[in-house]
Coordinates of C-alpha atoms and ligand atoms in Angstrom, one line a residue:
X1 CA 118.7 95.5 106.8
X2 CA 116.8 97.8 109.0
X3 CA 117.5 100.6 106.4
X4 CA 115.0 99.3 104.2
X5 CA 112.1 100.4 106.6
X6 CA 114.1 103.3 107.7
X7 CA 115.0 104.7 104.2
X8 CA 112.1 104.0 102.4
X9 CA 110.1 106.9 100.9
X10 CA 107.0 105.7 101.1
X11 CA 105.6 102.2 102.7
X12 CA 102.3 100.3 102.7
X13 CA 102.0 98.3 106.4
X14 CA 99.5 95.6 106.2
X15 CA 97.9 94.3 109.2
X16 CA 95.8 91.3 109.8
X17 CA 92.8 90.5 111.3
X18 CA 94.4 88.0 114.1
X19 CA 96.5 91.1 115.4
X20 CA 93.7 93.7 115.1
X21 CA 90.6 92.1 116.5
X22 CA 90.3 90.1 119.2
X23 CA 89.5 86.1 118.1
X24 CA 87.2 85.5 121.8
X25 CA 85.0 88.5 120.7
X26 CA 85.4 90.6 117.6
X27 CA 86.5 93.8 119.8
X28 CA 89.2 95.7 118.1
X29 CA 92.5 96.2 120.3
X30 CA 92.4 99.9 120.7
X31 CA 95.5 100.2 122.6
X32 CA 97.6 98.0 119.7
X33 CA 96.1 100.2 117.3
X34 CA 97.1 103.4 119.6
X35 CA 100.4 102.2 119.4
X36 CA 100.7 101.5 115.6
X37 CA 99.4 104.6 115.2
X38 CA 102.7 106.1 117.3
X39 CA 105.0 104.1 115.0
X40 CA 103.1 105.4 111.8
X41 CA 103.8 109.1 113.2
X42 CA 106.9 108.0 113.9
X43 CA 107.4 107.2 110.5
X44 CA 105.8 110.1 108.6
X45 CA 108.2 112.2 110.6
X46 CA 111.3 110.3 109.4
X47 CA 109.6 111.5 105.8
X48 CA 108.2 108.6 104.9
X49 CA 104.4 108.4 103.4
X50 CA 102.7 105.5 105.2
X51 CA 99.4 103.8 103.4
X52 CA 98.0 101.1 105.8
X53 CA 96.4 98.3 104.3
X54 CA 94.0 96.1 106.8
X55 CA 91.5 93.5 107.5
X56 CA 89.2 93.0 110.2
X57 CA 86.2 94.1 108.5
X58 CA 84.7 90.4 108.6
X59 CA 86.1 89.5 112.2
X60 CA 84.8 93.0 113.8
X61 CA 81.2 92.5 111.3
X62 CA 79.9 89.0 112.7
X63 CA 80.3 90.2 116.3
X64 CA 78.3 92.8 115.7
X65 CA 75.5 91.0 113.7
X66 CA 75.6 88.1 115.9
X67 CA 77.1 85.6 113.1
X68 CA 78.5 82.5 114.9
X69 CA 80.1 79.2 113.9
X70 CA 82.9 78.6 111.8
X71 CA 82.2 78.7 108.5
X72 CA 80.2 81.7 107.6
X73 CA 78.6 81.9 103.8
X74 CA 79.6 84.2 101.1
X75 CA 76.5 86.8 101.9
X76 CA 77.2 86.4 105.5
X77 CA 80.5 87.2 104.9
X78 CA 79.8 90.3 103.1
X79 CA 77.5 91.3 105.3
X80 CA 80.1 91.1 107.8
X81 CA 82.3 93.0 106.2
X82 CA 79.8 95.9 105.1
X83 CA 79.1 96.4 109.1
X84 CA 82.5 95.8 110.6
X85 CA 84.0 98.4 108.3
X86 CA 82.8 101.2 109.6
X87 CA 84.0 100.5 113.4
X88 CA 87.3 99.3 111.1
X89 CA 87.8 102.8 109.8
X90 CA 86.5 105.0 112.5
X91 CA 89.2 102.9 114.9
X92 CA 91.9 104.2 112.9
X93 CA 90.5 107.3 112.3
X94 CA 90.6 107.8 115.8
X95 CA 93.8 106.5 116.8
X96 CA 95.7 108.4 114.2
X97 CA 93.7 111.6 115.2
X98 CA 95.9 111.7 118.5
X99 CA 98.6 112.8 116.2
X100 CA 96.5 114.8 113.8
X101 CA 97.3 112.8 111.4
X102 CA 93.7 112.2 108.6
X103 CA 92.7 108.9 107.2
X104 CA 90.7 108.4 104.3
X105 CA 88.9 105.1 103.7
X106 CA 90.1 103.2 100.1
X107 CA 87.9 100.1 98.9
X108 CA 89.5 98.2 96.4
X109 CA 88.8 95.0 94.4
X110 CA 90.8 92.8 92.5
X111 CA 89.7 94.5 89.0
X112 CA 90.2 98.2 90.6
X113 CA 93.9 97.1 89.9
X114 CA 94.1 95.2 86.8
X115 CA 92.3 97.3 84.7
X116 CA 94.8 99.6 83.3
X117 CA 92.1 102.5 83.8
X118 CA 90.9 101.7 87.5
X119 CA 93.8 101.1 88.3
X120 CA 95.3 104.8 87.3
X121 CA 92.0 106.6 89.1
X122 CA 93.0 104.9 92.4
X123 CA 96.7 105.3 92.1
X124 CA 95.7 109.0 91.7
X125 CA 93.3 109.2 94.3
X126 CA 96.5 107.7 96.9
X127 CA 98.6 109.9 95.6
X128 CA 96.7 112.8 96.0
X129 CA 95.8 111.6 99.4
X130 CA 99.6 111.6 100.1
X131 CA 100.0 114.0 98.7
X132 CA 97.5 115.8 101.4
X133 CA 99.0 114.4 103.9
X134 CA 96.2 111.9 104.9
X135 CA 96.8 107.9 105.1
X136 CA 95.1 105.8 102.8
X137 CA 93.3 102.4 104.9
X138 CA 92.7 100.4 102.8
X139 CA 90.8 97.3 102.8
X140 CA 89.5 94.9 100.0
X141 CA 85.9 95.8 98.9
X142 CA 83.9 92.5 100.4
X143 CA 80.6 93.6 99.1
X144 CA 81.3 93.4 95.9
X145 CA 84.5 90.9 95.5
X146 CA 83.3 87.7 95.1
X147 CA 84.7 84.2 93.8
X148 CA 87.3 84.9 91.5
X149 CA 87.4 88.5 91.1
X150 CA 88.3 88.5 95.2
X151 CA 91.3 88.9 96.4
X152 CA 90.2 86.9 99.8
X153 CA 93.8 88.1 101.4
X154 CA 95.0 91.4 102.0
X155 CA 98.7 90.1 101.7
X156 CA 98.0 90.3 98.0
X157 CA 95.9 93.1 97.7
X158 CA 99.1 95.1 100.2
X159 CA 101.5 94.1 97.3
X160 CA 99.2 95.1 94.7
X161 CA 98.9 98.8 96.5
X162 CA 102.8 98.6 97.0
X163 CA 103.0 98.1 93.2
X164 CA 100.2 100.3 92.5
X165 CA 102.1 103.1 94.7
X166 CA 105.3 102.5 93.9
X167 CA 106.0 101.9 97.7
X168 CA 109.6 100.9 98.2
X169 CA 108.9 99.1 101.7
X170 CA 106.1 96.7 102.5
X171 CA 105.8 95.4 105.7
X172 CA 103.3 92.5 106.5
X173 CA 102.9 92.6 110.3
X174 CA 101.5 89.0 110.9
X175 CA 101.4 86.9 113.6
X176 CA 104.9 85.2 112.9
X177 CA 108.0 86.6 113.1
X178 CA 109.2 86.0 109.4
X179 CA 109.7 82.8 107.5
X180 CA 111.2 79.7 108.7
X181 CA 112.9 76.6 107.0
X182 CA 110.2 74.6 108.4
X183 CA 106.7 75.5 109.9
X184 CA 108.0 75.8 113.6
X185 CA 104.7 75.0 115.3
X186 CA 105.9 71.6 114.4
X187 CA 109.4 71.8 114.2
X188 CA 111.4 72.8 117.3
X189 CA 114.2 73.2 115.3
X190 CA 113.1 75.6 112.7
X191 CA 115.3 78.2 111.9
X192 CA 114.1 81.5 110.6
X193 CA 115.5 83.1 107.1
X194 CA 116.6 86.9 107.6
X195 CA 116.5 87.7 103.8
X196 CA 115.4 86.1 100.8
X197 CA 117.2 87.6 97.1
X198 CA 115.1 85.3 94.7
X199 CA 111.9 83.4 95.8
X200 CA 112.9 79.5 94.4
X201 CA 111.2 76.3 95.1
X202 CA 113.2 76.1 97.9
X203 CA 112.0 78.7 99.6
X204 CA 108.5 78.0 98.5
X205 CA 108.5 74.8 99.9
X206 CA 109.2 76.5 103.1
X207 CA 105.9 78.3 103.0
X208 CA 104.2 74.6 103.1
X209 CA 100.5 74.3 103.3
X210 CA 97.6 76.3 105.1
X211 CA 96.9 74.8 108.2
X212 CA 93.3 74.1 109.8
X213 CA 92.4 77.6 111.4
X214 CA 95.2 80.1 109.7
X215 CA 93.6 83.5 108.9
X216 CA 92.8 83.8 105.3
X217 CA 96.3 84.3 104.3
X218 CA 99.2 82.3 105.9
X219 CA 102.9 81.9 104.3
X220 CA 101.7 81.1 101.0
X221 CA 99.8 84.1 99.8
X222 CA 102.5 86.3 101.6
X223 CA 105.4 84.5 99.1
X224 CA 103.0 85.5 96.1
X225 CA 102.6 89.2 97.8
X226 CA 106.7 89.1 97.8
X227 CA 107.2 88.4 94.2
X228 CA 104.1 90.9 93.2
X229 CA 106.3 93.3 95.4
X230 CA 110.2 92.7 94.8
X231 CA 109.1 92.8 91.1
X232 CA 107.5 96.0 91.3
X233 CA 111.1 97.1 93.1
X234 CA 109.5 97.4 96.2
X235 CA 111.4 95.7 99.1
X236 CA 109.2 93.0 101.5
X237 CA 109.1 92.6 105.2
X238 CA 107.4 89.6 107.3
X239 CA 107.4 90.7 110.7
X240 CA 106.5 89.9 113.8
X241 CA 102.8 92.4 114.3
X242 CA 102.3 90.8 117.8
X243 CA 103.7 93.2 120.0
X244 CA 103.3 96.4 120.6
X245 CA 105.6 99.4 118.3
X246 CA 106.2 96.5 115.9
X247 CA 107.5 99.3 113.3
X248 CA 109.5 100.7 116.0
X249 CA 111.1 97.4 116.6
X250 CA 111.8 96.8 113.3
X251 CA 113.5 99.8 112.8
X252 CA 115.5 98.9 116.0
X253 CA 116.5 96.1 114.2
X254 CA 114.0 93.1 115.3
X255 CA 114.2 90.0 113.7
X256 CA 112.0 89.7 110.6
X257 CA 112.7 88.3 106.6
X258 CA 113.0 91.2 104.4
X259 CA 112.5 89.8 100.8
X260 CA 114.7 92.1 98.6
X261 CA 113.7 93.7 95.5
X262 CA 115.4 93.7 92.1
X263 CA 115.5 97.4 91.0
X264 CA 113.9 100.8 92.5
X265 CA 110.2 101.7 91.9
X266 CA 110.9 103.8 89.2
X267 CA 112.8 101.7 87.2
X268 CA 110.7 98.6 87.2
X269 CA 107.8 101.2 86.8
X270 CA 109.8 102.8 83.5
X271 CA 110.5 99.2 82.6
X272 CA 106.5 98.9 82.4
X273 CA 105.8 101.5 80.5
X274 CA 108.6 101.5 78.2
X275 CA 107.8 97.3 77.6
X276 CA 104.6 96.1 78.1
X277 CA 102.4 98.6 77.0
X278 CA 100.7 99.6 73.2
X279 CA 101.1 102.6 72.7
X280 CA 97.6 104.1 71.3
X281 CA 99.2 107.3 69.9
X282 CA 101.7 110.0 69.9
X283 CA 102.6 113.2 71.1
X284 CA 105.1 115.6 69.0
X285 CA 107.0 118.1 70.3
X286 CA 109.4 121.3 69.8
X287 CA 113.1 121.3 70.1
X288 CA 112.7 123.3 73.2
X289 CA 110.6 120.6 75.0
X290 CA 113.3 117.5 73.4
X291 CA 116.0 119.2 75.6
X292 CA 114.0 119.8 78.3
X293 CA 112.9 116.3 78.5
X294 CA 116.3 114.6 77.6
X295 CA 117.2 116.5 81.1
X296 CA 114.8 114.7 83.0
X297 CA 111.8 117.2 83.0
X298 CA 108.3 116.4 82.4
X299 CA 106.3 117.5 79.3
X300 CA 104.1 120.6 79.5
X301 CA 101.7 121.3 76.7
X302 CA 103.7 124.5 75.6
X303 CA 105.9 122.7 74.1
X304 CA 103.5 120.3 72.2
X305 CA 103.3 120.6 68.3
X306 CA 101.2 118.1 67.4
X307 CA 98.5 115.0 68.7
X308 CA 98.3 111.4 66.7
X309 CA 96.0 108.8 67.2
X310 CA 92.9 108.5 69.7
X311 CA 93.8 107.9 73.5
X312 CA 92.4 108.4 76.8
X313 CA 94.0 109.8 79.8
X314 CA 96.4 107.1 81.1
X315 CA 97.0 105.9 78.1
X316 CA 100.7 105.1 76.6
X317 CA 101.8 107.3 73.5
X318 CA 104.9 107.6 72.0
X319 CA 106.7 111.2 72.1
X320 CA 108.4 112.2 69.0
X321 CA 110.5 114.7 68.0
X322 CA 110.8 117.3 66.1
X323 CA 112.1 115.5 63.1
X324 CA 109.4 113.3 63.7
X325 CA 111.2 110.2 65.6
X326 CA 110.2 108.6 68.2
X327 CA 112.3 109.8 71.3
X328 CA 110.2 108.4 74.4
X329 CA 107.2 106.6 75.9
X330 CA 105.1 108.0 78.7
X331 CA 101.6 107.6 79.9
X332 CA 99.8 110.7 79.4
X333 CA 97.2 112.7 81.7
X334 CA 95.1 113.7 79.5
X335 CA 92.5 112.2 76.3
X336 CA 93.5 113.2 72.8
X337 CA 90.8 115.3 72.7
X338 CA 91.7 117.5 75.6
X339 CA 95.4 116.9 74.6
X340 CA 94.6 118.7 71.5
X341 CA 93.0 121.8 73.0
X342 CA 95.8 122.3 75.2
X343 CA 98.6 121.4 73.0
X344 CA 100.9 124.7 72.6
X345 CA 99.6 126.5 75.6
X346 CA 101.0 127.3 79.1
X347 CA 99.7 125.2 82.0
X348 CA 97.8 127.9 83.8
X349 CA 95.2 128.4 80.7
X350 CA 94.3 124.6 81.3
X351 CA 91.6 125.2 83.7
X352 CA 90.3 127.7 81.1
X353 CA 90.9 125.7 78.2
X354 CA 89.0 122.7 79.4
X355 CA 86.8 123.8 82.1
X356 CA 88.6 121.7 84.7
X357 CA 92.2 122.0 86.5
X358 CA 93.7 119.0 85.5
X359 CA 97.8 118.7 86.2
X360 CA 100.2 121.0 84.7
X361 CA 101.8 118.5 82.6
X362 CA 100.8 116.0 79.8
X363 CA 103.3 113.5 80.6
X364 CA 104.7 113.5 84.0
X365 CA 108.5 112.7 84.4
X366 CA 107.5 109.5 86.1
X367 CA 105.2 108.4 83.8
X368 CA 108.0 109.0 80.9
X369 CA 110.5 107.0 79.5
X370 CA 113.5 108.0 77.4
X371 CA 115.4 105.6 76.2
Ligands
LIG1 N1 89.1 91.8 103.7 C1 89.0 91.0 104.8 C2 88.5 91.7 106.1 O1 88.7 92.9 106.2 C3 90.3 90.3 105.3 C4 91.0 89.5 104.3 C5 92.2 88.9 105.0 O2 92.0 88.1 105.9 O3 93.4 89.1 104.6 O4 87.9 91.1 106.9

């Protein structure tokens, strides 16, 4: 099982605020987070991209401003949040300098990913970070995400950026080791599941209820993190975060539930374009660019003919052929306006086409489905 952290591609590691920041007084564990750090280089060298998702903010910010008592009010809260994140990201920042490795802070609310537009700005803001090398941290935006636009628990908002990525590994390093028949603070006996296939009422039963004094999340919102994940063909891990090298151990083959996912990233990612989306209008094309994307290539605007309908970058058209049929689906990366100025031309007269370098194709071979 350990082959699903040590084969992925590209994983998002979430880490919570009870392994991260100290509970007696707010101070973040510098040598944990030295350590994580290690494993994330580790990682990267194996060739996998790593995104880190964390919380913290709100544990580190009412140290700092002096907030005590238990329950703190939704400003306060904020507030919190606004002032512990800087200390949040400059503590990674640092740690991950020791192997020269750059962060880059990512804010996200719970609209950022379900508007269809948001959400393809910051999926192209991480990818280009990865792209660069640098590791996204990213943490919910408190300031702004309130009631029910919030997320309130980053075990969501980690399987939304899995998703969002098209991560195929997503480790939640929590401070239990994975999930067990029974809560075992209460029952000795508890035994602990290594892999879950399909998330049942069994197994949500398992998770049980929130108890007095769990961090925001506990096993319930880290079940809905696994479906939001395994459905997105991304693969989940509970694991034990309380040591230190908890990715190392994993990959060493520590105990932990891995919740398995149905298909790859790209498929269930194909599935969603090619289902669930309208397609607001359509690209033709020459014979040339039909063969070359029946081979699996993406389409450049050279071999565009023709632009239907009114859409906007991200958008889902339909690709027809030459005969005027419909032989694909893809989200494209550019409006129809701009589509239309560069329809017919090479990629390297974009930038002088348009005024801006935007990418080489219109429809990226991951963003395009043929049937
Ligand atoms: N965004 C919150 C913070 O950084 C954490 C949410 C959670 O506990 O998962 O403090």
């Amino acid at each position: 099982m350990t082959e699903r952290l040590a084969g992925a591609r590209r994983a998002v590691v979430k880490i919570g605020s009870a392994l991260l920041v100290e509970s007696q007084d707010g101070r973040i564990r510098r040598s944990w987070l030295h350590a994580l750090a290690d494993d994330v280089a580790g990682l990267r060298e194996r060739g996998c991209e790593v995104l880190i998702v964390t919380s913290g903010a709100i544990a580190v910010g009412r140290r700092l401003l002096g907030l005590k008592g238990d329950g703190l009010r939704l400003e306060e809260s904020q507030a919190a949040a606004a002032s512990g994140q800087i200390h949040l990201a400059h503590a990674y920042r640092e740690a991950l300098a020791r192997h020269e490795i750059g962060v880059a802070q990512v804010l996200l609310t719970l609209d950022d990913t379900e508007d269809r537009r948001r959400y393809l700005n910051a999926l192209n803001t991480l990818n280009t970070l990865l792209r660069m090398g640098v590791v996204p941290v990213v943490n919910e935006n408190d300031t702004v995400a309130t009631g029910e636009i919030r997320f309130g628990d980053n075990d969501r908002l980690a399987a939304r950026v899995a998703m969002m990525a098209s991560a195929d590994a997503l480790v939640l390093l929590s401070d239990i080791d994975g999930l067990y028949d029974r809560d075992p603070r209460t029952a000795p006996g508890a035994v602990m599941i290594p892999e879950v296939r399909a998330i049942t009422p069994e197994i949500e039963a398992m998770a049980g209820r929130p108890r007095p004094g769990d961090s925001s999340g506990g096993m319930r919102t880290k079940l809905i993190a696994a479906r939001i994940a395994t459905q997105a063909g991304c693969h989940m891990a509970i694991a034990d975060g309380r040591i230190d090298r908890p990715l190392r151990a994993l990959l060493d083959g520590a105990p932990c539930t891995w919740f398995v996912a149905r298909d790859s990233p790209t498929t269930a990612r194909k599935r969603w374009i090619a289902g669930a989306l309208k397609p607001a209008g359509a690209v033709a094309v020459d014979a040339g660019a039909r063969a070359a994307l029946e081979n699996g290539r993406s389409l450049l605007p050279a071999g565009v003919t023709g632009i239907e309908g009114r859409f906007e970058r991200g958008d889902a058209v339909v690709v027809k052929g030459p005969d005027g049929r419909e032989i694909g689906r893809g989200l494209v990366a550019y409006s129809c306006a701009d589509a239309r100025s560069i329809a017919g031309h090479k990629s390297g007269e974009i930038e002088t086409l348009l005024g801006y370098r935007g990418r080489e194709e219109l429809i990226h071979r991951d963003d395009l489905v043929m049937p």
